[in-house]
Amino acid sequence: MTTIFDAPEEFAATALAGFCRIYPNHVRLVTNGVVRATTVPKGKVSVVVGGGSGHYPAFAGYVGPGLADAAVAGDVFASPSTAAVARVCRHAHHGGGIILGFGNYAGDVLNFGVAAERLRAEGIDVRIIAVTDDVASAPAASHAIRRGIAGDLVVFKIAGAAAEAGLSLDEVERVARLANDRTVSFGVAFAGCTLPGAKEPLFTVPKGRMALGLGIHGEPGISEQDIASATDLAALLADKLLAEKPADCTRVAAVLNGLGSTKYEELFVLWTAVEKKLTTAGLELVQPEAGEYVTSLDMQGCSLTLTWLTDELERYWTAPCDAPAFRKGRTVAADLRTDAITDEETAPNIPAATEISRRTATCIRDLFSEIAALLKDQEAELGRIDAVAGDGDHGQGMRRGAEAAAKAMAAAVDAGAGAQTTLALGGDAWADRAGGTSGAIWGLLLRSWSNAFNDSEAPDDKAITEGAQLALDGVTRLGRARVGDKTLVDALVPFVETLKTEAAKGKPLAEAWTSAANAADTAANATSSLTPRLGRARPLAEKSIGHPDAGAVSLAMVARLVAGFIGRGR
């Protein structure tokens, strides 16, 4: 259990601050991340990595000469927001473009992808590398949709070495993709992990059993079996990976990774059996590693990662690096930076607004105050639903996002903002504070909806209905989910379609919205029979059947509350 903290909500930020105070010769603290503390040649390709907190030494522990130039950190097990990713990338850019690396999870894909779009619009060339090494999450033929787990270390190390060697952005991207294509991992867990402040672990493993094919965000394994001896466990881990060995491979990088509570001595015992298994298979081990590299808070378990080396990949795998949690070869000489980091947030621009639009903004503020209260009350239930096949953080993320949105909207109203600006700023705050997939989606939803409003008029029923369609368009374009994927979209589509249909019949907004909320509620409940095709629940599809999608349920909850709010004439 995670037991040392003051405020659970500040756990990730406080841990990051403490890390930077311990390693001032390696990293400098910026908002939502760290940047390399040493000087970097102008024009060098920047390697920026990141994801949720709770995985130390991933990702901040990988920042330093020969490895990453910066790391972005979200809350525990939650993707950093789009704004956070873009902010850290700007600090890390040295003129040579950016390689943006992260594990292949829906929230990270969405937030890092949108951030890359923003940075490209600013003239910064950004290439995305989503690590896809987990063999348990998809078959070899679907390598591109696998999760990223401990293979992050090898892919980022090779990319960082290629960038340190002075390769161009195109070449660093090519090398990183090659490393990812030739990296595979498989893991087991003996006990689940517990979020800071939580009373129970995200999942449990029966005594004497172990979960196979785990994720690193508290997801349960895809199956279970009896705990095995070190020799049998080594065979289980290695055989899963050797099944995908390329015919041309004779040398391999191997990483035996502890997930947070497995003792190093246990890993060393296991390594003796892993080494024997791999050498018997005819493989030469090149600078293998055993230790904690990508953890899952206090999860008890381990994973094995293999990278099928080429001469080029071997050169970069064995190249020197000097990061707080990972060092190879000689110390990489570099001077400390002495420039000041300017990391102050600028106040949002508040355009002039009419009195009638400001009154609407006040109404929006009051509505989101009620939404925040609802989601706080439903946090535990939404987390319970999410934990069936996910990581259990949906309730926490929704509460944080709604509270941040309500706070930002209140500040906007106090500053004289109109309806469009208030809703847009609330959406940005939701995305920035909640992080993860739900944060990005709700940020997109509210920001897109605001485009149907303006700051000079009160939105009529037509504008509100058009905003719903804009919200749906934004979510499906960037989130790429469709009906049947078992996501929020399964409830959002019938909500929008029903709202439009009822409005077209001339129904007043309160009546049309109530019908739409009922449609969303029915659709959310119907997701129980669906098999997830996107997100963290996809590898655990069978466990998800019979349980509704948390994102669809929370959308329906909010829709019902709004129906009541409108019905009261607010």
mmCIF file of N, CA, C and O in Angstrom, residues 143-188:
data_model
loop_
_atom_site.group_PDB
_atom_site.id
_atom_site.type_symbol
_atom_site.label_atom_id
_atom_site.label_comp_id
_atom_site.label_asym_id
_atom_site.label_seq_id
_atom_site.Cartn_x
_atom_site.Cartn_y
_atom_site.Cartn_z
ATOM 1 N N HIS A 143 0.776 -5.630 -33.761
ATOM 2 C CA HIS A 143 1.801 -5.022 -32.906
ATOM 3 C C HIS A 143 1.502 -3.557 -32.610
ATOM 4 O O HIS A 143 1.745 -3.063 -31.506
ATOM 5 N N ALA A 144 0.936 -2.840 -33.575
ATOM 6 C CA ALA A 144 0.737 -1.391 -33.433
ATOM 7 C C ALA A 144 -0.294 -1.024 -32.388
ATOM 8 O O ALA A 144 -0.332 0.135 -31.956
ATOM 9 N N ILE A 145 -1.133 -1.976 -31.952
ATOM 10 C CA ILE A 145 -2.145 -1.625 -30.953
ATOM 11 C C ILE A 145 -1.801 -2.192 -29.581
ATOM 12 O O ILE A 145 -2.598 -2.088 -28.652
ATOM 13 N N ARG A 146 -0.608 -2.771 -29.432
ATOM 14 C CA ARG A 146 -0.203 -3.268 -28.133
ATOM 15 C C ARG A 146 0.051 -2.130 -27.156
ATOM 16 O O ARG A 146 0.343 -1.010 -27.554
ATOM 17 N N ARG A 147 -0.033 -2.438 -25.858
ATOM 18 C CA ARG A 147 0.302 -1.467 -24.818
ATOM 19 C C ARG A 147 1.813 -1.293 -24.729
ATOM 20 O O ARG A 147 2.584 -2.155 -25.128
ATOM 21 N N GLY A 148 2.206 -0.167 -24.145
ATOM 22 C CA GLY A 148 3.611 0.047 -23.837
ATOM 23 C C GLY A 148 3.859 -0.214 -22.362
ATOM 24 O O GLY A 148 3.193 0.369 -21.510
ATOM 25 N N ILE A 149 4.818 -1.119 -22.059
ATOM 26 C CA ILE A 149 5.152 -1.356 -20.655
ATOM 27 C C ILE A 149 6.666 -1.140 -20.484
ATOM 28 O O ILE A 149 7.161 -0.084 -20.846
ATOM 29 N N ALA A 150 7.405 -2.123 -19.986
ATOM 30 C CA ALA A 150 8.816 -1.879 -19.682
ATOM 31 C C ALA A 150 9.684 -1.706 -20.921
ATOM 32 O O ALA A 150 10.831 -1.269 -20.819
ATOM 33 N N GLY A 151 9.152 -2.002 -22.094
ATOM 34 C CA GLY A 151 9.888 -1.721 -23.329
ATOM 35 C C GLY A 151 10.162 -0.248 -23.524
ATOM 36 O O GLY A 151 11.024 0.129 -24.331
ATOM 37 N N ASP A 152 9.444 0.598 -22.783
ATOM 38 C CA ASP A 152 9.715 2.038 -22.819
ATOM 39 C C ASP A 152 11.201 2.322 -22.613
ATOM 40 O O ASP A 152 11.792 3.146 -23.316
ATOM 41 N N LEU A 153 11.801 1.651 -21.633
ATOM 42 C CA LEU A 153 13.197 1.923 -21.297
ATOM 43 C C LEU A 153 14.108 1.708 -22.490
ATOM 44 O O LEU A 153 14.926 2.575 -22.825
ATOM 45 N N VAL A 154 13.983 0.576 -23.157
ATOM 46 C CA VAL A 154 14.894 0.259 -24.259
ATOM 47 C C VAL A 154 14.677 1.204 -25.438
ATOM 48 O O VAL A 154 15.630 1.728 -26.016
ATOM 49 N N VAL A 155 13.422 1.433 -25.785
ATOM 50 C CA VAL A 155 13.133 2.303 -26.930
ATOM 51 C C VAL A 155 13.616 3.724 -26.663
ATOM 52 O O VAL A 155 14.244 4.353 -27.530
ATOM 53 N N PHE A 156 13.349 4.252 -25.477
ATOM 54 C CA PHE A 156 13.776 5.612 -25.154
ATOM 55 C C PHE A 156 15.299 5.709 -25.064
ATOM 56 O O PHE A 156 15.888 6.705 -25.485
ATOM 57 N N LYS A 157 15.941 4.671 -24.503
ATOM 58 C CA LYS A 157 17.407 4.681 -24.417
ATOM 59 C C LYS A 157 18.032 4.724 -25.801
ATOM 60 O O LYS A 157 18.972 5.490 -26.059
ATOM 61 N N ILE A 158 17.547 3.919 -26.710
ATOM 62 C CA ILE A 158 18.097 3.883 -28.066
ATOM 63 C C ILE A 158 17.820 5.190 -28.794
ATOM 64 O O ILE A 158 18.697 5.741 -29.470
ATOM 65 N N ALA A 159 16.611 5.733 -28.642
ATOM 66 C CA ALA A 159 16.289 7.016 -29.276
ATOM 67 C C ALA A 159 17.167 8.128 -28.716
ATOM 68 O O ALA A 159 17.676 8.972 -29.458
ATOM 69 N N GLY A 160 17.346 8.136 -27.385
ATOM 70 C CA GLY A 160 18.176 9.163 -26.764
ATOM 71 C C GLY A 160 19.616 9.099 -27.216
ATOM 72 O O GLY A 160 20.257 10.133 -27.455
ATOM 73 N N ALA A 161 20.165 7.890 -27.354
ATOM 74 C CA ALA A 161 21.547 7.739 -27.814
ATOM 75 C C ALA A 161 21.701 8.201 -29.260
ATOM 76 O O ALA A 161 22.705 8.825 -29.626
ATOM 77 N N ALA A 162 20.707 7.893 -30.088
ATOM 78 C CA ALA A 162 20.760 8.327 -31.485
ATOM 79 C C ALA A 162 20.726 9.846 -31.579
ATOM 80 O O ALA A 162 21.445 10.459 -32.382
ATOM 81 N N ALA A 163 19.890 10.479 -30.755
ATOM 82 C CA ALA A 163 19.832 11.942 -30.745
ATOM 83 C C ALA A 163 21.131 12.530 -30.215
ATOM 84 O O ALA A 163 21.636 13.530 -30.743
ATOM 85 N N GLU A 164 21.702 11.918 -29.168
ATOM 86 C CA GLU A 164 22.953 12.408 -28.591
ATOM 87 C C GLU A 164 24.103 12.303 -29.589
ATOM 88 O O GLU A 164 25.038 13.113 -29.585
ATOM 89 N N ALA A 165 24.017 11.306 -30.488
ATOM 90 C CA ALA A 165 25.056 11.115 -31.504
ATOM 91 C C ALA A 165 24.961 12.131 -32.626
ATOM 92 O O ALA A 165 25.840 12.167 -33.498
ATOM 93 N N GLY A 166 23.909 12.938 -32.623
ATOM 94 C CA GLY A 166 23.793 13.991 -33.622
ATOM 95 C C GLY A 166 23.000 13.621 -34.856
ATOM 96 O O GLY A 166 23.027 14.349 -35.854
ATOM 97 N N LEU A 167 22.268 12.507 -34.823
ATOM 98 C CA LEU A 167 21.472 12.126 -35.972
ATOM 99 C C LEU A 167 20.357 13.139 -36.214
ATOM 100 O O LEU A 167 19.920 13.831 -35.301
ATOM 101 N N SER A 168 19.890 13.201 -37.445
ATOM 102 C CA SER A 168 18.797 14.103 -37.807
ATOM 103 C C SER A 168 17.489 13.592 -37.230
ATOM 104 O O SER A 168 17.377 12.434 -36.788
ATOM 105 N N LEU A 169 16.473 14.439 -37.244
ATOM 106 C CA LEU A 169 15.168 14.049 -36.727
ATOM 107 C C LEU A 169 14.625 12.846 -37.483
ATOM 108 O O LEU A 169 14.080 11.912 -36.868
ATOM 109 N N ASP A 170 14.757 12.827 -38.790
ATOM 110 C CA ASP A 170 14.285 11.686 -39.578
ATOM 111 C C ASP A 170 14.981 10.403 -39.152
ATOM 112 O O ASP A 170 14.348 9.343 -39.031
ATOM 113 N N GLU A 171 16.292 10.481 -38.929
ATOM 114 C CA GLU A 171 17.058 9.295 -38.565
ATOM 115 C C GLU A 171 16.759 8.835 -37.141
ATOM 116 O O GLU A 171 16.670 7.638 -36.873
ATOM 117 N N VAL A 172 16.617 9.762 -36.207
ATOM 118 C CA VAL A 172 16.277 9.367 -34.839
ATOM 119 C C VAL A 172 14.909 8.700 -34.824
ATOM 120 O O VAL A 172 14.710 7.671 -34.160
ATOM 121 N N GLU A 173 13.972 9.246 -35.569
ATOM 122 C CA GLU A 173 12.647 8.632 -35.655
ATOM 123 C C GLU A 173 12.745 7.224 -36.239
ATOM 124 O O GLU A 173 12.120 6.282 -35.718
ATOM 125 N N ARG A 174 13.525 7.054 -37.295
ATOM 126 C CA ARG A 174 13.672 5.731 -37.917
ATOM 127 C C ARG A 174 14.247 4.719 -36.928
ATOM 128 O O ARG A 174 13.741 3.598 -36.791
ATOM 129 N N VAL A 175 15.312 5.120 -36.228
ATOM 130 C CA VAL A 175 15.949 4.216 -35.267
ATOM 131 C C VAL A 175 14.986 3.869 -34.131
ATOM 132 O O VAL A 175 14.890 2.707 -33.704
ATOM 133 N N ALA A 176 14.259 4.859 -33.627
ATOM 134 C CA ALA A 176 13.315 4.614 -32.533
ATOM 135 C C ALA A 176 12.203 3.671 -32.968
ATOM 136 O O ALA A 176 11.796 2.773 -32.208
ATOM 137 N N ARG A 177 11.699 3.843 -34.167
ATOM 138 C CA ARG A 177 10.645 2.953 -34.660
ATOM 139 C C ARG A 177 11.172 1.532 -34.845
ATOM 140 O O ARG A 177 10.466 0.553 -34.560
ATOM 141 N N LEU A 178 12.406 1.406 -35.323
ATOM 142 C CA LEU A 178 13.011 0.090 -35.475
ATOM 143 C C LEU A 178 13.136 -0.591 -34.113
ATOM 144 O O LEU A 178 12.830 -1.780 -33.964
ATOM 145 N N ALA A 179 13.584 0.161 -33.110
ATOM 146 C CA ALA A 179 13.706 -0.387 -31.760
ATOM 147 C C ALA A 179 12.350 -0.845 -31.241
ATOM 148 O O ALA A 179 12.224 -1.927 -30.644
ATOM 149 N N ASN A 180 11.330 -0.045 -31.448
ATOM 150 C CA ASN A 180 9.996 -0.412 -30.980
ATOM 151 C C ASN A 180 9.486 -1.660 -31.689
ATOM 152 O O ASN A 180 8.914 -2.559 -31.049
ATOM 153 N N ASP A 181 9.700 -1.739 -32.994
ATOM 154 C CA ASP A 181 9.228 -2.887 -33.761
ATOM 155 C C ASP A 181 9.890 -4.188 -33.307
ATOM 156 O O ASP A 181 9.322 -5.266 -33.475
ATOM 157 N N ARG A 182 11.097 -4.073 -32.735
ATOM 158 C CA ARG A 182 11.854 -5.267 -32.359
ATOM 159 C C ARG A 182 11.910 -5.467 -30.839
ATOM 160 O O ARG A 182 12.791 -6.158 -30.323
ATOM 161 N N THR A 183 10.953 -4.857 -30.119
ATOM 162 C CA THR A 183 10.913 -4.967 -28.662
ATOM 163 C C THR A 183 9.612 -5.622 -28.214
ATOM 164 O O THR A 183 8.527 -5.233 -28.653
ATOM 165 N N VAL A 184 9.721 -6.607 -27.312
ATOM 166 C CA VAL A 184 8.554 -7.325 -26.799
ATOM 167 C C VAL A 184 8.701 -7.505 -25.290
ATOM 168 O O VAL A 184 9.812 -7.614 -24.770
ATOM 169 N N SER A 185 7.567 -7.529 -24.592
ATOM 170 C CA SER A 185 7.567 -7.683 -23.135
ATOM 171 C C SER A 185 6.385 -8.532 -22.708
ATOM 172 O O SER A 185 5.352 -8.593 -23.390
ATOM 173 N N PHE A 186 6.552 -9.164 -21.538
ATOM 174 C CA PHE A 186 5.446 -9.912 -20.929
ATOM 175 C C PHE A 186 5.659 -9.891 -19.423
ATOM 176 O O PHE A 186 6.796 -10.009 -18.949
ATOM 177 N N GLY A 187 4.562 -9.726 -18.658
ATOM 178 C CA GLY A 187 4.698 -9.604 -17.212
ATOM 179 C C GLY A 187 3.681 -10.399 -16.428
ATOM 180 O O GLY A 187 2.656 -10.850 -16.961
ATOM 181 N N VAL A 188 3.975 -10.559 -15.140
ATOM 182 C CA VAL A 188 3.074 -11.239 -14.212
ATOM 183 C C VAL A 188 2.985 -10.423 -12.929
ATOM 184 O O VAL A 188 3.898 -9.654 -12.601
#
